[in-house]
XYZ file of C-alpha atoms in Angstrom:
608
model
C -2.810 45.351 2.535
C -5.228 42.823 2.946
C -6.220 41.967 6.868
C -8.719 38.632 7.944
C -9.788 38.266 11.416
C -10.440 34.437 11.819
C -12.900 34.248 14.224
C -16.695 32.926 14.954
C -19.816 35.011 14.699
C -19.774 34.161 18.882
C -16.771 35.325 19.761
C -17.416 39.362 18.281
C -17.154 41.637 20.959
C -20.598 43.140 20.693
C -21.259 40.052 22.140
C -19.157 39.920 24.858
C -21.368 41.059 27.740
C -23.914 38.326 26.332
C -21.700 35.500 25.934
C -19.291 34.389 28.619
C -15.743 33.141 26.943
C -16.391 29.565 28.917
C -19.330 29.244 26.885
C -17.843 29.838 23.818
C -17.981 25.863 22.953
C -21.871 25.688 23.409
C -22.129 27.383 20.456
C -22.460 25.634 16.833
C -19.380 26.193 15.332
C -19.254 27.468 11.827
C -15.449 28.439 11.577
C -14.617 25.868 9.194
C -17.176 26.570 6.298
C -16.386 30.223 6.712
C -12.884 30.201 6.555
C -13.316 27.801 3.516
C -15.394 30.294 2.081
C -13.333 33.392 2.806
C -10.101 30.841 1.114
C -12.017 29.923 -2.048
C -12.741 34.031 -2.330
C -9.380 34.606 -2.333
C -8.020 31.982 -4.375
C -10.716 33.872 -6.991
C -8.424 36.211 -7.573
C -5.421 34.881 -6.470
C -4.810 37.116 -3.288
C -2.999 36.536 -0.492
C -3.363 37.901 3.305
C -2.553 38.175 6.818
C -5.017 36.152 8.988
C -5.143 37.431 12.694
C -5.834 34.491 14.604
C -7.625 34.358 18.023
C -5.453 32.193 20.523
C -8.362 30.339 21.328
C -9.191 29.266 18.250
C -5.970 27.728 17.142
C -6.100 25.869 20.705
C -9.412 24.583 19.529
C -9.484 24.548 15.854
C -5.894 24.039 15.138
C -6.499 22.282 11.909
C -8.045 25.632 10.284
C -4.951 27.406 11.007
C -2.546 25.130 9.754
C -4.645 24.656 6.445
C -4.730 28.602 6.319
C -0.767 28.735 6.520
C -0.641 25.661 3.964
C -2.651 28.057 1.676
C 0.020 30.705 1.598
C -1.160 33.040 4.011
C 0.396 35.169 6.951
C -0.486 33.802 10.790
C -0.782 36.607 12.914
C -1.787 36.947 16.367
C -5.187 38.709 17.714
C -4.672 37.409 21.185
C -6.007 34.365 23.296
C -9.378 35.910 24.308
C -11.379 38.501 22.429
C -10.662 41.104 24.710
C -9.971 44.525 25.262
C -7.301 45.887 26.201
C -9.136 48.615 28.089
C -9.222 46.291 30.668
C -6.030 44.705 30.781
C -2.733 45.696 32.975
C 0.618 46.008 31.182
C 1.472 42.132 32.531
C -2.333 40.900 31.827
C -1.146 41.746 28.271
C 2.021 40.429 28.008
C 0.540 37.217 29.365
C -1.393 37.321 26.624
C 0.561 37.596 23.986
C 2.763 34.598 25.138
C -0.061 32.285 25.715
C -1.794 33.610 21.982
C 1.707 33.637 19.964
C 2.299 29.824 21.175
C -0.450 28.360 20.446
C -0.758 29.938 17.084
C 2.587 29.044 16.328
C 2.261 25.604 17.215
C -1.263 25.005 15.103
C 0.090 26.862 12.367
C 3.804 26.065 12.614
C 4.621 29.947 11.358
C 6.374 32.113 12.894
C 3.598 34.831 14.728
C 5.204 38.645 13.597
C 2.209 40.855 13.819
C -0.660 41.244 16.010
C -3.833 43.238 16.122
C -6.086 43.596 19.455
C -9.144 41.527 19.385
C -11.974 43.993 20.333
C -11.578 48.171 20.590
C -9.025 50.015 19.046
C -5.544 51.485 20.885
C -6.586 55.147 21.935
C -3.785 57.241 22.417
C -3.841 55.999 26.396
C -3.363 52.511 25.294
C 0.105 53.183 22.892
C 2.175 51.724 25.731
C 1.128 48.458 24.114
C 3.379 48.981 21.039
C 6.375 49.555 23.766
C 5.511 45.697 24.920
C 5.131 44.857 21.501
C 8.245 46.021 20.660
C 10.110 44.188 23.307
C 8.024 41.329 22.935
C 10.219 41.296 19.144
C 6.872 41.818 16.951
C 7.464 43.329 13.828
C 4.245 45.131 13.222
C 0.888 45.964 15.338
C -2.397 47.493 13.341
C -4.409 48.310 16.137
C -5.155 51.601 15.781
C -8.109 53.394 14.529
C -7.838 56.859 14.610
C -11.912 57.153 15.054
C -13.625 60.952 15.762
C -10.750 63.057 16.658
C -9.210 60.591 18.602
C -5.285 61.294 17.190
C -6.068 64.890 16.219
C -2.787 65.735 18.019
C -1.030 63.127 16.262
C -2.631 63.385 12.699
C 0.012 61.514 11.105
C -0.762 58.197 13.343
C -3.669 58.208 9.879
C -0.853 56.548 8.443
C 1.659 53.641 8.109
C 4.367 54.718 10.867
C 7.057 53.447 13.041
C 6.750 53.088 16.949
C 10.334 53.436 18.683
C 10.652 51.666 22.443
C 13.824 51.522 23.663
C 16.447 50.107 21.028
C 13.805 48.588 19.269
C 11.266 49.686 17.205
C 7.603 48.272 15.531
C 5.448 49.179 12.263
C 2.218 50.482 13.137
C -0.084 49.588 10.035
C -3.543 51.712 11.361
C -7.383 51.127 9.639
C -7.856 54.206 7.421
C -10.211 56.722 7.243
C -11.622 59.296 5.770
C -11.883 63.203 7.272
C -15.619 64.118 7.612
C -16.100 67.787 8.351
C -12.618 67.320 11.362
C -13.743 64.056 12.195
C -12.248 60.720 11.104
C -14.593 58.291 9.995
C -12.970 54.557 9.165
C -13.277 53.417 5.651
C -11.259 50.275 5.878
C -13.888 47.348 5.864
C -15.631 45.232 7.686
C -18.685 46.641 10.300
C -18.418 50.129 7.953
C -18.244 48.293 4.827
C -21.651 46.872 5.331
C -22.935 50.254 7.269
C -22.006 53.074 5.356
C -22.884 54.227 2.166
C -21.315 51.758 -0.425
C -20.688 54.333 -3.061
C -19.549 56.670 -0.690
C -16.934 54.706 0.938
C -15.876 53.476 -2.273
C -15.141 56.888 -3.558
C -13.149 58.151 -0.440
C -11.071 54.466 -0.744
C -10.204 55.788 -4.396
C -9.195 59.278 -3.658
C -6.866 57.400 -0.800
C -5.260 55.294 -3.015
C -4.764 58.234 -5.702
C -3.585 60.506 -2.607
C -2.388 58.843 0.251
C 1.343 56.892 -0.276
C 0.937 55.011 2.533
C -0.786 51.405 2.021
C -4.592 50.867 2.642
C -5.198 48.291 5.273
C -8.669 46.613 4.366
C -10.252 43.688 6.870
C -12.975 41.684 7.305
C -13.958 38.635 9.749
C -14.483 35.109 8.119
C -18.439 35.480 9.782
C -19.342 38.054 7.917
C -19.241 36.032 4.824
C -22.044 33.749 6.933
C -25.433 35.215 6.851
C -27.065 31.866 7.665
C -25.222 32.076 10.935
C -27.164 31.665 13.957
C -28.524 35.362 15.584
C -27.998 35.796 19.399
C -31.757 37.104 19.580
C -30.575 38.513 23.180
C -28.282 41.387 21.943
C -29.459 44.961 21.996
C -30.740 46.453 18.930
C -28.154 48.569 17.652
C -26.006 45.300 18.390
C -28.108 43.221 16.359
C -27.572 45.942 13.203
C -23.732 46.385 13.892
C -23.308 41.984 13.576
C -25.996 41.344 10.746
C -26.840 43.905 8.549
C -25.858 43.463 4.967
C -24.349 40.376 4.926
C -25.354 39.040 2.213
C -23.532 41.827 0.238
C -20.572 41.720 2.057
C -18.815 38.849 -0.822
C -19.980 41.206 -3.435
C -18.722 44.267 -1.588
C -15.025 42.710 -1.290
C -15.300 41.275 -5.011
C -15.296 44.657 -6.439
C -11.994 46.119 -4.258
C -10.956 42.696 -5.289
C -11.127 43.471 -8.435
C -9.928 47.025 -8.799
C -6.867 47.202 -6.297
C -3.688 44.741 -6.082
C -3.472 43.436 -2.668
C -0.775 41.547 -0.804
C -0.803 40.579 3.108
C 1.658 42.617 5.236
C 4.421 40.097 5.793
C 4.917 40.547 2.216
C 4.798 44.247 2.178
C 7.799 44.100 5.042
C 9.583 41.542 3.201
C 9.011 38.919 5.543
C 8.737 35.469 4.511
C 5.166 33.999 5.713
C 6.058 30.666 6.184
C 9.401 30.989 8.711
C 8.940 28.301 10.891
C 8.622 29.410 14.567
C 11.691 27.978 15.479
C 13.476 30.569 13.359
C 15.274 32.667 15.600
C 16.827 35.118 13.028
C 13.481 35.773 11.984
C 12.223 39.293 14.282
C 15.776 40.520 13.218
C 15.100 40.130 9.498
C 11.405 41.602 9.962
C 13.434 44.329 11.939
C 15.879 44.999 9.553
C 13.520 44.700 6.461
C 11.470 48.035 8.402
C 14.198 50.410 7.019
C 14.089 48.698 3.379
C 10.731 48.303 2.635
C 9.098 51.594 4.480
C 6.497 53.509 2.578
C 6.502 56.363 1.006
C 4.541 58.198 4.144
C 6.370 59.825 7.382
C 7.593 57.607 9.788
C 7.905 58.874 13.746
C 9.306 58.187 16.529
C 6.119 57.921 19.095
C 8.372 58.987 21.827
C 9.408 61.926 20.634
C 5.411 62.727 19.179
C 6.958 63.446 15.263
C 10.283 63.344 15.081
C 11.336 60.295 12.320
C 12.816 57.322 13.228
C 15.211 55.426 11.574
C 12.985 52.215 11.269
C 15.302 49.635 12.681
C 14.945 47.582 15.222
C 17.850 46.027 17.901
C 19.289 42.406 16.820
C 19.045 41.669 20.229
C 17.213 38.676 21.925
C 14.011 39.564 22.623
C 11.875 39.493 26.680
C 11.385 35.632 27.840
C 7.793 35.727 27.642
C 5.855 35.031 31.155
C 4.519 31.464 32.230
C 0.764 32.008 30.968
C -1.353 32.750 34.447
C -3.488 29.539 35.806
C -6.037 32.403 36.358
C -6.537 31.877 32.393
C -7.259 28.322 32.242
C -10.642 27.516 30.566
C -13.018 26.466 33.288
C -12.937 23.120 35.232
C -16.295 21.769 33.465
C -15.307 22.730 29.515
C -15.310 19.349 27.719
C -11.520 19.531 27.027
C -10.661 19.914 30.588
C -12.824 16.914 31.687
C -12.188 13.609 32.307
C -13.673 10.244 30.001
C -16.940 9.802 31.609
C -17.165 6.274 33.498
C -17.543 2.981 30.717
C -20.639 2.017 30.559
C -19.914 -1.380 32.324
C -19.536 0.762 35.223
C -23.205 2.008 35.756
C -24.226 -0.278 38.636
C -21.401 1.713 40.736
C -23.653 4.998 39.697
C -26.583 6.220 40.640
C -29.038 6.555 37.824
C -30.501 10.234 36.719
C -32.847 11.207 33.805
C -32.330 14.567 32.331
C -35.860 15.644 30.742
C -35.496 18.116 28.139
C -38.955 19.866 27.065
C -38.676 20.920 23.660
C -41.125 23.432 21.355
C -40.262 24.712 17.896
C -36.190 24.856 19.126
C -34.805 23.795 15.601
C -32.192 26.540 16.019
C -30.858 25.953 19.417
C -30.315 22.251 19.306
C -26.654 22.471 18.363
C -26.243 24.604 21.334
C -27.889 22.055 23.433
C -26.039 19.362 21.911
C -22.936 20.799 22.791
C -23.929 21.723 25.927
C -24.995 17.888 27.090
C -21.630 16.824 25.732
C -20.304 18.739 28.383
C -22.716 17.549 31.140
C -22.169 13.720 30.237
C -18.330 13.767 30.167
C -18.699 16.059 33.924
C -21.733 14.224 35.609
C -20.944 11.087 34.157
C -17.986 10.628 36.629
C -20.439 9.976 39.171
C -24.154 9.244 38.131
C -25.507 6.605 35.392
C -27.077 9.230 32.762
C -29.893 9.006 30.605
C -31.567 12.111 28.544
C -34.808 12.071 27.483
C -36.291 14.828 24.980
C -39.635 15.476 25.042
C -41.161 17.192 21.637
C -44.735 19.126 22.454
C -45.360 18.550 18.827
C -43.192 21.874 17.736
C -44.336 23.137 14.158
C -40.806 23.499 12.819
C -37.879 20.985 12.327
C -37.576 20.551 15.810
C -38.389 16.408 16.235
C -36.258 15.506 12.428
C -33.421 17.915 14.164
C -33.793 15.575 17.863
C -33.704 12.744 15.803
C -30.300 13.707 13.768
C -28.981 14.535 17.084
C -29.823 12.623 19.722
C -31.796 9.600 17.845
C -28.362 7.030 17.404
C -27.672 7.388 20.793
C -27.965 4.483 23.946
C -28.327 7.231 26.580
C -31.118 9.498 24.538
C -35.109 8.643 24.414
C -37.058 10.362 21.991
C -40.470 11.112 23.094
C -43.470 13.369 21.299
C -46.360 14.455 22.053
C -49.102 13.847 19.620
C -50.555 17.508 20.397
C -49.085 20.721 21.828
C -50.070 20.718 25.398
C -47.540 22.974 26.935
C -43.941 23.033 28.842
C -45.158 21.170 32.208
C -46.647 18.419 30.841
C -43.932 17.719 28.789
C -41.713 17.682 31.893
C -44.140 15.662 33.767
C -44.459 13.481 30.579
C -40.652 12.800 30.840
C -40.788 12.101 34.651
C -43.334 9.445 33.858
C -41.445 8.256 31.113
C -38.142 7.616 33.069
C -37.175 4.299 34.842
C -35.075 6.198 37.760
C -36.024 7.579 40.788
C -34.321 10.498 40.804
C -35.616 12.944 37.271
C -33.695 16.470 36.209
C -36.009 18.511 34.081
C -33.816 21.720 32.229
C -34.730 24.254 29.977
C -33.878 23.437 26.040
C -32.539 27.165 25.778
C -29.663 26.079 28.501
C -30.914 29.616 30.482
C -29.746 28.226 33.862
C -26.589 26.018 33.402
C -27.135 22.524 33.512
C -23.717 21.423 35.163
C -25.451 23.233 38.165
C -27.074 19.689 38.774
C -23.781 18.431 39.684
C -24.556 20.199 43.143
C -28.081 19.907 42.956
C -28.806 16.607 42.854
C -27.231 15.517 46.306
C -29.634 18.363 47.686
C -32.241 15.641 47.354
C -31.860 13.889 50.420
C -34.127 11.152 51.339
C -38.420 13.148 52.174
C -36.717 16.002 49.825
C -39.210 15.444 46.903
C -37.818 18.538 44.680
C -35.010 20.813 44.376
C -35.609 24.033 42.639
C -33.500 26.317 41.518
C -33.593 29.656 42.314
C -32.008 33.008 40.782
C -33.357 35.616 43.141
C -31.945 33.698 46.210
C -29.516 35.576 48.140
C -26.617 33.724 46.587
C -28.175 33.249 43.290
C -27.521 35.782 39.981
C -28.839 37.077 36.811
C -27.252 37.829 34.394
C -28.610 40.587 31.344
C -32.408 39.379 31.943
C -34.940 42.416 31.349
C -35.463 44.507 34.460
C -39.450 44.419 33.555
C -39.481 40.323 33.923
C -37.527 40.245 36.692
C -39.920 42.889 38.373
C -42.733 40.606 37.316
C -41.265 37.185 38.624
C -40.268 38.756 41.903
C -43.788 39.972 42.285
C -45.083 36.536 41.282
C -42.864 34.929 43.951
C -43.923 37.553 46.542
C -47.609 36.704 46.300
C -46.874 32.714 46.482
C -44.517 33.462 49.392
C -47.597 34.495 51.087
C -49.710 31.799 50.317
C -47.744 28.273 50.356
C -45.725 27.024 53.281
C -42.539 27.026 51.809
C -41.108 30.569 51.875
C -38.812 30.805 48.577
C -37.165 33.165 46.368
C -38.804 31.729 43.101
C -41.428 29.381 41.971
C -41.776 29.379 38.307
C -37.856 27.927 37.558
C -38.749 24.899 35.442
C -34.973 23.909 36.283
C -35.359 20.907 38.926
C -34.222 17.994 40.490
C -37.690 15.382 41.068
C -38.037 12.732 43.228
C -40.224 10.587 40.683
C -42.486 8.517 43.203
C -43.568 11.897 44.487
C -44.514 13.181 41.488
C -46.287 9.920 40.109
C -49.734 10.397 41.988
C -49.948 14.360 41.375
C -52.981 15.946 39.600
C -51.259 19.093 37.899
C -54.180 20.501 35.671
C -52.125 23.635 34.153
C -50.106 22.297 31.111
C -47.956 25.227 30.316
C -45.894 27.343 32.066
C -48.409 27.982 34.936
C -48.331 24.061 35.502
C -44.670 24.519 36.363
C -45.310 27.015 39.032
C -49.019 24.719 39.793
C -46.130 21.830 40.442
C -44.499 23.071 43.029
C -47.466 24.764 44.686
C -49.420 21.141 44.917
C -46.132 19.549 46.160
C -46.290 22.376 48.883
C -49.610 21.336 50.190
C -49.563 17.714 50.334
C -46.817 18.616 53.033
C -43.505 17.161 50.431
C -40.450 18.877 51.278
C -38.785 21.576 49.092
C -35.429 22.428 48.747
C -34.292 25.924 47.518
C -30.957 25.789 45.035
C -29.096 29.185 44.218
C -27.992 29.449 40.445
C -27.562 31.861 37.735
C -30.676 32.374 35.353
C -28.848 34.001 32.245
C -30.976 35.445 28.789
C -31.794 33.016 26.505
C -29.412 33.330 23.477
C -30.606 31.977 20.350
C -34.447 32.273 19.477
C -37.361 33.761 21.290
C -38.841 32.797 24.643
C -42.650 30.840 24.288
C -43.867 32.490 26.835
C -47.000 35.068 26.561
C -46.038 37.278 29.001
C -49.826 39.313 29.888
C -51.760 35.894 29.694
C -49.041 33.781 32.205
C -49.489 37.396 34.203
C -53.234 36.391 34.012
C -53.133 32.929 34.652
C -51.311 33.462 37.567
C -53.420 35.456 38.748
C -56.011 32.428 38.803
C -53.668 29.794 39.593
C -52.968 31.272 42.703
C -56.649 31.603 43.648
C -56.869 28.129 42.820
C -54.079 27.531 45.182
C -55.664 29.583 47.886
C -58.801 27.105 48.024
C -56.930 24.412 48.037
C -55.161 25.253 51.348
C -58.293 26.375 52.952
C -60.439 23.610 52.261
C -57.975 20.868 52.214
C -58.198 19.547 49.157
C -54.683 18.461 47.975
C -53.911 14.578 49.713
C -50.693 13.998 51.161
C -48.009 12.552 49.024
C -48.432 8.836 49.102
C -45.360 6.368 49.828
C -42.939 5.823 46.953
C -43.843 2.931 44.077
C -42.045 0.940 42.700
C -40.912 2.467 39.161
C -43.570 1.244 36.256
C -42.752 0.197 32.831
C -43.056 3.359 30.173
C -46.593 3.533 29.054
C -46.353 7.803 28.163
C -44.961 7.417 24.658
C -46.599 9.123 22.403
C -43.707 8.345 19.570
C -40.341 7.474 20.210
């Protein structure tokens, strides 16, 4: 039996304590050439499958599922989320399944028979979910993955089986594996394809099909035939190895099972016609009735009754109404979908106008990210303030300023600006501050580490004398979220020791994530370019007497690429920057901020 989960490389759950589910559309999306790719494999040698389907992604991508289902394949559900259902409550579940199985049946207009869970396997704790199943009228479930000696009580849940709930009663089609000195080690595909031994696995998959009547269930995820696809630099190691290793071999890894073994998907094992339309009714009692005539050759048992057989049929009755999905599940207010159009353009005099500076070094990779992430921000600030984004390249060494230009370049709202030398983070902010014709300037990190629809609250923080707001994660009401204990030790140290020195008693002083009044920043001498000038910024501001204003928000790890920073020389500098910093209050020597200009033509460019 041939299993695909269709899925992107972000939504894996390795990932999931790195990647929040409303960030999901930040990422660059890469479903469609993999699913092509996994389709054309297929088509190779004229195979056909089951495709368990995140809800999410037919809600989002609902074209990709239907041209799946035109392609002759199964639709089957794998939930909304990619969740677990080690955290989920009998009713969290059921919810959903009903919100999963109706938007996969209305993307892929199939009727939605089988389901598998998203992220960890049932363990024998977690069988009450086949009871729901079976109420919930699904024919089959292949969730489990009888892993170390998980099932050793229940051997025979190895194989192909029935699971009896009531009057009703649901296939369970589990991964296989292989016994390893009492242990059971999975041998069906995916993560151990690429991990184990090949020709070791390939060996205990031929003595199964020689020994074993019950069908082998084989899977894979559309990513995995992606090993171009962007790496979340942030995960752990073993993390890291689990989602990349041996990619590349994974098409020729499936080409030679391809090859050897006939495989069909499992509606067609049960006898159940892939393309019923959802609106069949009859359709769970056919699946139902089609468990007694098409059952394999292995035992089938009743779970209830822990090995006695079961008759394999299920009730012709209606099956549960299925629950109103919760609002608690709704994607979050600020997603693109949920927002609404941003203000015409012939409407900017009622807005106030903001520049969004984004400094940029050698970010080729996370520019789709970004992208996707400003799409966001437009359509949510928009509403209210007259947007304009200006990029900033410190003359990055990779594609970086051809990549801007792709991306950004056709655009009204977007100015291009480069540097014609690398001179470092703050002056690239400061560059764009110059550059910009309003008086109130955003500067944000390209990586997209603190959120940038945070400005939606920020910006109002600058009242009239407020010359910056900073953001600030170590505030009381401010978060982290999977940053390295060692730098936050280091940037709460940092902040302790400016704390001391400046007049402004804050949490943090090195967040390059900001809200500028421009006229105050117009007539200050920063001298440190790079990171240090960010923190050299502030520290000025604070003794020419400007008011500073203190923003909670969450500083997350960055999740594509490596940080720029250097951490034992910016430890260094510092070191002397705050020396500096100390003279400078003692003698005097910083003048007060003088009153506001009147914004000056752009004469910063260095390219545009």
């Amino acid at each position: 039996l041939l299993t695909v989960a269709l899925e992107d490389y972000y939504h894996v759950g390795a990932f999931n304590q790195l990647i929040q589910r409303g960030q999901w559309y930040r990422f660059e999306r890469r479903l469609d050439r993999n699913t092509a790719a996994t389709l054309d494999l297929l088509d190779e040698f004229g195979l056909k499958a089951t495709f368990f389907v995140l809800g999410w992604v037919a809600e989002h991508a609902p074209e990709v599922v239907r041209g799946v289902a035109e392609r002759g394949h199964e639709i089957a559900s794998r939930g909304y989320y990619h969740r677990s259902i080690w955290g989920m409550t009998p009713e969290e579940f059921r919810d959903d399944l009903a919100r999963a199985r109706e938007v996969i049946e209305h993307a892929s207009g199939r009727r939605v028979r089988g389901h598998r869970v998203a992220d960890q396997w049932f363990r024998p704790c977690d069988l009450w979910a086949l009871d729901l199943l079976a109420a919930e009228g699904y024919a089959y479930d292949s969730s489990i993955a009888p892993i170390g000696r998980a099932y050793a009580a229940e051997p025979w849940r190895r194989f192909a089986h029935t699971h009896a709930h009531a009057d009703r009663a649901i296939w369970e089609f589990p991964i296989p594996t292989a016994e390893f000195f009492g242990f059971d080690v999975p041998i069906g595909g995916g993560n151990w394809f690429r991990q184990l031994p090949r020709r070791a696995v390939w060996n205990e998959v031929a003595r199964w099909d020689a020994r074993v009547p019950a069908p082998f269930v084989l899977y894979f995820h559309t990513w995995e035939l992606d090993p171009d696809q962007p790496k979340i630099a942030a995960a752990p190691l073993l993390q890291r190895i689990r989602q990349y290793r041996n990619l590349e071999r994974m098409p020729a890894i499936l080409r030679g099972y391809f090859e050897r073994y006939p495989f069909t998907s499992i509606a067609a094992h049960l006898g159940l016609d892939p393309a019923a339309p959802p609106e069949d009714a009859a359709s769970a009692a056919l699946g139902a009735a089609a468990l007694g005539a098409r059952a394999p050759d292995a035992r089938t048992h009743d779970a209830r009754a822990h090995g006695t057989a079961s008759n394999g049929t299920a009730s012709n009755g209606r099956r549960a109404p299925r629950p109103t999905p919760s609002p608690g599940r709704a994607r979050p207010s600020w997603t693109p979908e949920a927002d609404e159009p941003a203000p015409r353009a012939d409407d900017d005099d009622a807005r106030e106008g903001v520049t969004i500076v984004v400094p940029c070094y050698n970010e080729e990779l996370i520019l789709p990210y970004l992208a996707n992430t400003l799409e966001s921000v437009r359509a949510r600030l928009g509403r209210r303030y007259a947007l304009q984004f200006l990029f900033v390249d410190d003359r990055s060494t990779d594609g970086t300023w051809p990549a801007l230009q792709r991306t950004f370049g056709d655009r009204p709202d977007c100015t291009l600006v480069r540097h014609e030398r690398n001179r470092g983070v703050a002056a690239a902010i400061l560059t764009g501050i110059r550059a910009a014709h309003t008086e109130v300037v955003c500067s944000i990190d390209c990586d997209c580490t603190y959120d940038p629809h945070e400005l939606e609250r920020m910006i109002p923080r600058l009242a009239p004398g407020v010359a910056m707001v900073t953001a600030s994660p170590y505030h009381p009401q401010g978060h982290v979220r999977n940053v390295p204990e060692w730098r936050l030790f280091l940037s709460r140290g940092l902040s302790a020791i400016y704390r001391h020195l400046l007049h402004h008693k804050l949490y943090t002083y090195t967040s390059c994530f900001r809200v500028y009044r421009r006229s105050a920043l117009l007539g200050l001498r920063v001298e440190r370019s790079g990171f240090l000038g960010v923190a050299e910024t502030l520290g000025r501001l604070d003794l020419a007497g400007a008011r500073i204003v203190e923003h909670p928000a969450t500083l997350e790890v960055r999740m594509l690429g490596r940080s720029k920073m250097k951490i034992l020389r910016t430890i260094v500098g510092h070191l002397g920057l705050v020396a500096e910093l100390a003279r400078l209050r003692l003698t005097g020597g910083v003048p007060p901020i003088p009153p506001s200009p009147a914004p000056q033509p752009n004469d910063v460019h260095a390219g545009v």
